[in-house]
mmCIF file with all atom_site columns, C-alpha atoms in Angstrom:
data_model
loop_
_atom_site.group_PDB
_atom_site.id
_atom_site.type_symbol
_atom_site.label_atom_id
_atom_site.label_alt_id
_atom_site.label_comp_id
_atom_site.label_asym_id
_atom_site.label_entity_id
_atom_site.label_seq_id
_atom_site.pdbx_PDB_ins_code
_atom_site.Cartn_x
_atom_site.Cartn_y
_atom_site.Cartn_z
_atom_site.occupancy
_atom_site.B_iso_or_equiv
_atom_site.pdbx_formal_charge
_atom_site.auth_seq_id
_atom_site.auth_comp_id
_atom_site.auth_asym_id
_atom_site.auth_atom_id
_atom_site.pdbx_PDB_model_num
ATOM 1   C CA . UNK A 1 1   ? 0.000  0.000  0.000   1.00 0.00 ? 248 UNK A CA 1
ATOM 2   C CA . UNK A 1 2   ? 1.151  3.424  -0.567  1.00 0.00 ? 249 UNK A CA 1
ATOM 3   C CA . UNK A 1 3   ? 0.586  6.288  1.529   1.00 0.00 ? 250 UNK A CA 1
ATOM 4   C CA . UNK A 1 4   ? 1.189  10.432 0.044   1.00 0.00 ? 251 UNK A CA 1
ATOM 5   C CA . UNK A 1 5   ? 3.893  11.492 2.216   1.00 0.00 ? 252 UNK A CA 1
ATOM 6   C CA . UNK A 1 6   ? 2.735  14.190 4.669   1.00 0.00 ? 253 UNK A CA 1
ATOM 7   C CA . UNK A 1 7   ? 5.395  17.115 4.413   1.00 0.00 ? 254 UNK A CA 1
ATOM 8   C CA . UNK A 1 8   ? 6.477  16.480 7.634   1.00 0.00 ? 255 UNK A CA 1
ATOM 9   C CA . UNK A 1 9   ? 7.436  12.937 6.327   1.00 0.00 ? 256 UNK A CA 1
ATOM 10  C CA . UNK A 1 10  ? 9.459  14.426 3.736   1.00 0.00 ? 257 UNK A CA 1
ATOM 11  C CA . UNK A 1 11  ? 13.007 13.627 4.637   1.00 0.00 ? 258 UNK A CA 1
ATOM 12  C CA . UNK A 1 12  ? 14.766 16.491 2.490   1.00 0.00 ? 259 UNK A CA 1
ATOM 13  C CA . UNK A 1 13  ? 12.003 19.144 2.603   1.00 0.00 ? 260 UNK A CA 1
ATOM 14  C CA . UNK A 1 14  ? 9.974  18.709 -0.248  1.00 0.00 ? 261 UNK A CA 1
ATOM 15  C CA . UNK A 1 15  ? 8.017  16.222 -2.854  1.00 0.00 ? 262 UNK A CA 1
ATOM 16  C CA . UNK A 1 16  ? 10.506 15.303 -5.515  1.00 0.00 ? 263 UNK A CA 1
ATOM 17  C CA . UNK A 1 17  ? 14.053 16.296 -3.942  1.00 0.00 ? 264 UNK A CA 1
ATOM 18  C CA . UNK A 1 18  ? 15.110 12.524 -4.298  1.00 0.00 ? 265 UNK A CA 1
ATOM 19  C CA . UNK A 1 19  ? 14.826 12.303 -7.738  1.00 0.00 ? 266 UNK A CA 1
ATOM 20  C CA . UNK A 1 20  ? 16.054 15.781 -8.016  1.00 0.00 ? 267 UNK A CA 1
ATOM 21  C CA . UNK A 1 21  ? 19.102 14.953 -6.350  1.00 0.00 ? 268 UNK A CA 1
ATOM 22  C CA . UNK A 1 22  ? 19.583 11.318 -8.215  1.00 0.00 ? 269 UNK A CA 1
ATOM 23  C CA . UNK A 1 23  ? 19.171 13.190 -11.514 1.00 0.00 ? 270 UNK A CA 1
ATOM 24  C CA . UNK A 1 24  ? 21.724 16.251 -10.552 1.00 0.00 ? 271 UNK A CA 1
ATOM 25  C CA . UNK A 1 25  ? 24.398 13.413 -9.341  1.00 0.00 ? 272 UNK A CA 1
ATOM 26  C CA . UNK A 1 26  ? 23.959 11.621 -12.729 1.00 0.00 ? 273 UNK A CA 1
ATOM 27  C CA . UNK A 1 27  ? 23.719 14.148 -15.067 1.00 0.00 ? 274 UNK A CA 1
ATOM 28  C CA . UNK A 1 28  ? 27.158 15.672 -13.272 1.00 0.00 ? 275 UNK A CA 1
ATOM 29  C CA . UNK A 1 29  ? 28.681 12.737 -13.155 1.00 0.00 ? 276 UNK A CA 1
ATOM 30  C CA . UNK A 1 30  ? 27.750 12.244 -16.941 1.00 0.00 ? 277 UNK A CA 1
ATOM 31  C CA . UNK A 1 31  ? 29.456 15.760 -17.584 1.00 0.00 ? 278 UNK A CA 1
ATOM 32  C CA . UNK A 1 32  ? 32.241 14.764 -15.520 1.00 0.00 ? 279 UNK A CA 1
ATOM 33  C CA . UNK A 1 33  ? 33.217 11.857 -17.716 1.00 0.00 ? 280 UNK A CA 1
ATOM 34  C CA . UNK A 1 34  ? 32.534 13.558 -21.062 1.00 0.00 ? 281 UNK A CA 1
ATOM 35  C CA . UNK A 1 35  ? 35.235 16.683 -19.741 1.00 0.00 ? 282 UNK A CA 1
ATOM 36  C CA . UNK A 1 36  ? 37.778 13.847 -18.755 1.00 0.00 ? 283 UNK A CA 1
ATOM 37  C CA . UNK A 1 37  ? 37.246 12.034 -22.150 1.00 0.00 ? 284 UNK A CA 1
ATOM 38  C CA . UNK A 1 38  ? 37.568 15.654 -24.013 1.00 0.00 ? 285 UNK A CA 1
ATOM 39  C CA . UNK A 1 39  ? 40.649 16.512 -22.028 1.00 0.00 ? 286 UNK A CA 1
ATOM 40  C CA . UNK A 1 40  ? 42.065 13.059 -21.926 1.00 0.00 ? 287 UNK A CA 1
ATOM 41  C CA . UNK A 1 41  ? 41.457 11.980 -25.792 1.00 0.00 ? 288 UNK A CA 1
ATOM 42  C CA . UNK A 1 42  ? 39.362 14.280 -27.795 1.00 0.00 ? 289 UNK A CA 1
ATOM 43  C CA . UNK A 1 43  ? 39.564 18.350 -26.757 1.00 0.00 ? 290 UNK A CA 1
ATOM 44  C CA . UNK A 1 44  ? 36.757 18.549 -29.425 1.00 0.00 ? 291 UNK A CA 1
ATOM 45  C CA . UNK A 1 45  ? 34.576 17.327 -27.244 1.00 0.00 ? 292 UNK A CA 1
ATOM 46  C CA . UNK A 1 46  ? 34.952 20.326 -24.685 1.00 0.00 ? 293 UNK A CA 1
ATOM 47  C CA . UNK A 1 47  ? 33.024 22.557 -26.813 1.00 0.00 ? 294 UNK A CA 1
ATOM 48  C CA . UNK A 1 48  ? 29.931 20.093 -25.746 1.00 0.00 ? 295 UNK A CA 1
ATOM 49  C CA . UNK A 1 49  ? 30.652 20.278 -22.355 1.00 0.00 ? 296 UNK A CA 1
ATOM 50  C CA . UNK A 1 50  ? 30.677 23.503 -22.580 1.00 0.00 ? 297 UNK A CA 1
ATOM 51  C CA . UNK A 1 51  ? 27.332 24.087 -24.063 1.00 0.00 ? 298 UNK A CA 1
ATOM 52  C CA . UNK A 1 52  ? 25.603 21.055 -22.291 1.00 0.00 ? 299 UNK A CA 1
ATOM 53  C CA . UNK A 1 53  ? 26.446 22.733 -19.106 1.00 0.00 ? 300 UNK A CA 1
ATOM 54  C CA . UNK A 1 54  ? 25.038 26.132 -20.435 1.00 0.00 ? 301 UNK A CA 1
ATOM 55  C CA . UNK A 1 55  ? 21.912 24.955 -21.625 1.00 0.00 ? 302 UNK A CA 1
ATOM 56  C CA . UNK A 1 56  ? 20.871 23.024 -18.391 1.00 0.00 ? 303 UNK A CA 1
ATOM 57  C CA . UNK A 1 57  ? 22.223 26.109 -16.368 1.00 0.00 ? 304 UNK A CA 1
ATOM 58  C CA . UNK A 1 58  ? 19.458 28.210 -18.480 1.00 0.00 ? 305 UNK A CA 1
ATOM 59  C CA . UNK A 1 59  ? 17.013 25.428 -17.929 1.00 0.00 ? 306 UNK A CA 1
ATOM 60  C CA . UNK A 1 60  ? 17.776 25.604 -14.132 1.00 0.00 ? 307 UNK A CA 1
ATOM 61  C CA . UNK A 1 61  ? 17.224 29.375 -14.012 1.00 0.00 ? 308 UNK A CA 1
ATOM 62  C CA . UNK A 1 62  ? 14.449 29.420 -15.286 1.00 0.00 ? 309 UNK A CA 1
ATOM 63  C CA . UNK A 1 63  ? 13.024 26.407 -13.215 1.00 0.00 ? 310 UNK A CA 1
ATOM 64  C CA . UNK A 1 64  ? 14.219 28.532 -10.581 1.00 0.00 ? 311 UNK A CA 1
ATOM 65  C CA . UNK A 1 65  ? 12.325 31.699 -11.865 1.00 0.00 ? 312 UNK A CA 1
ATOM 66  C CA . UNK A 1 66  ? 8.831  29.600 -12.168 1.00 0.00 ? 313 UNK A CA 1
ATOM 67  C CA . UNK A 1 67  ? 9.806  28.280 -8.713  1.00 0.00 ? 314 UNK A CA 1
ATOM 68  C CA . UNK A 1 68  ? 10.245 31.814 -7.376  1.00 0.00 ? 315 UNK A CA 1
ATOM 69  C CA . UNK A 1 69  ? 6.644  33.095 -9.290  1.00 0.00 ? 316 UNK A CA 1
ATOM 70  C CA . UNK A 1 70  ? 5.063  30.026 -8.111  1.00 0.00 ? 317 UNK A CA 1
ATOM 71  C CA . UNK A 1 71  ? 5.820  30.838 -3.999  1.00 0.00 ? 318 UNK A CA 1
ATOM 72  C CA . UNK A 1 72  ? 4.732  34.777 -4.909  1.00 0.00 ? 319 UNK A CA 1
ATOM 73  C CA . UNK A 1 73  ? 1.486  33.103 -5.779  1.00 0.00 ? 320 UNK A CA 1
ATOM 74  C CA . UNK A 1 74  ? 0.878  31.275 -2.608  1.00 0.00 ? 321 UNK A CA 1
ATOM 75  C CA . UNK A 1 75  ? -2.112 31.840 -0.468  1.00 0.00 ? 322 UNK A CA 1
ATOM 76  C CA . UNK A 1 76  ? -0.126 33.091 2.307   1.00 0.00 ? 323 UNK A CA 1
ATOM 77  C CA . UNK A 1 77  ? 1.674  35.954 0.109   1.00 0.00 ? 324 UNK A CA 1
ATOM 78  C CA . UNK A 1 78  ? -1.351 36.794 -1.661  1.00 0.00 ? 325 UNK A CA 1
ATOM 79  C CA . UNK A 1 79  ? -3.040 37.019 1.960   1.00 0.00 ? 326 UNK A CA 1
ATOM 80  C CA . UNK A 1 80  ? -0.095 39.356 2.483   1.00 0.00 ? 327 UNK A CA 1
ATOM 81  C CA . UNK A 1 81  ? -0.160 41.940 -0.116  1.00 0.00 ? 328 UNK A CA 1
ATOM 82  C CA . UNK A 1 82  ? -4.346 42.461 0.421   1.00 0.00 ? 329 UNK A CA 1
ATOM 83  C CA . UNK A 1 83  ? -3.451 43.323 3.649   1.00 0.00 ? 330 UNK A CA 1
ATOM 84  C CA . UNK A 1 84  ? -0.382 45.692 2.323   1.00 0.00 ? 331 UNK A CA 1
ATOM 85  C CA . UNK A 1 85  ? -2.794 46.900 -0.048  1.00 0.00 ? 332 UNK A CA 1
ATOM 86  C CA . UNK A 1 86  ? -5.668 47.752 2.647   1.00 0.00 ? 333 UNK A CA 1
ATOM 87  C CA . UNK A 1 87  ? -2.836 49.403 4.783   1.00 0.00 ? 334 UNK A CA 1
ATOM 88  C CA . UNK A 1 88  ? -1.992 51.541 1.836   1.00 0.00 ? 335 UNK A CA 1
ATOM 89  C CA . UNK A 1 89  ? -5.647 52.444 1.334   1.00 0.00 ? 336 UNK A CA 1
ATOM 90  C CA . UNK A 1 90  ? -5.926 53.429 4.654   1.00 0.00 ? 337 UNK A CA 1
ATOM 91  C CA . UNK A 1 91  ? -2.925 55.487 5.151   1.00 0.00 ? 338 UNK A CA 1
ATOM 92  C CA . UNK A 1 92  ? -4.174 57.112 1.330   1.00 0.00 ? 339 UNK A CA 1
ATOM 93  C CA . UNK A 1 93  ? -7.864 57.894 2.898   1.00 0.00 ? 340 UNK A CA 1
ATOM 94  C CA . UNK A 1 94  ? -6.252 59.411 5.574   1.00 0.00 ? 341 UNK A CA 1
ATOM 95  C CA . UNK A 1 95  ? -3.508 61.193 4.205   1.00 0.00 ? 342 UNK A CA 1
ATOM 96  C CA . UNK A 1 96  ? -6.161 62.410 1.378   1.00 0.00 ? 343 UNK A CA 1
ATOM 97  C CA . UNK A 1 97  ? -8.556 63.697 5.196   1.00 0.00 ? 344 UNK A CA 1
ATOM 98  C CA . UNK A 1 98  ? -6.002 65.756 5.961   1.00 0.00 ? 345 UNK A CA 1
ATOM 99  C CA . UNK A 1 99  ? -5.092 67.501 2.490   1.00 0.00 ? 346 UNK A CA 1
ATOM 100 C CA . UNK A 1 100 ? -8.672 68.178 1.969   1.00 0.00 ? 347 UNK A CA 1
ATOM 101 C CA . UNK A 1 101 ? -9.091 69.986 5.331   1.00 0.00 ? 348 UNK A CA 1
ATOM 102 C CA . UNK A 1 102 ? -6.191 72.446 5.151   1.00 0.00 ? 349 UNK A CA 1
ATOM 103 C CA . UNK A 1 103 ? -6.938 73.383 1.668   1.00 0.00 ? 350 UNK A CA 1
#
């Protein structure tokens, strides 16, 4: 039988970080032998290193951009910024009471 983890049950913080982390190790590990190859035996093959590494460092970023947006759209910041925005309201209603009465 399997249970959905609670995300206290999660043992490195979040859904998904295992397989995160197995696919980061491999994926390095796979760079790591293609830059040894290319420096060992074939230096042509550094130019592919080089732009493997720069294409998944753009994929990363942006992952890491949509991860960002994502936790701006959370309940809790939206929850946030309405009360930022009521605060602002406020202080405008007010600050608008005491323009109109000196003027």
């Amino acid at each position: 039988m399997h249970n959905t983890p609670t995300p206290g049950d999660q043992p490195n913080g979040y859904p998904g970080r295992d397989r995160l982390d197995d696919a980061n190790r491999h994926f390095r590990r796979a760079l790591a032998r293609l830059a040894r190859e290319g420096r060992r035996h074939d230096p042509d093959l550094l130019a592919d290193v080089e732009r493997i590494a720069t294409e998944a460092a753009g994929i990363l970023d942006r992952l890491a951009q949509a991860a960002t947006t994502a936790e701006g759209n959370s309940t809790r910041h939206r929850t946030a910024l309405a009360r930022e925005q009521q605060n602002l309201d406020h202080l405008a209603r007010k600050l608008a009471r005491r323009g109109g009465a000196r003027g």
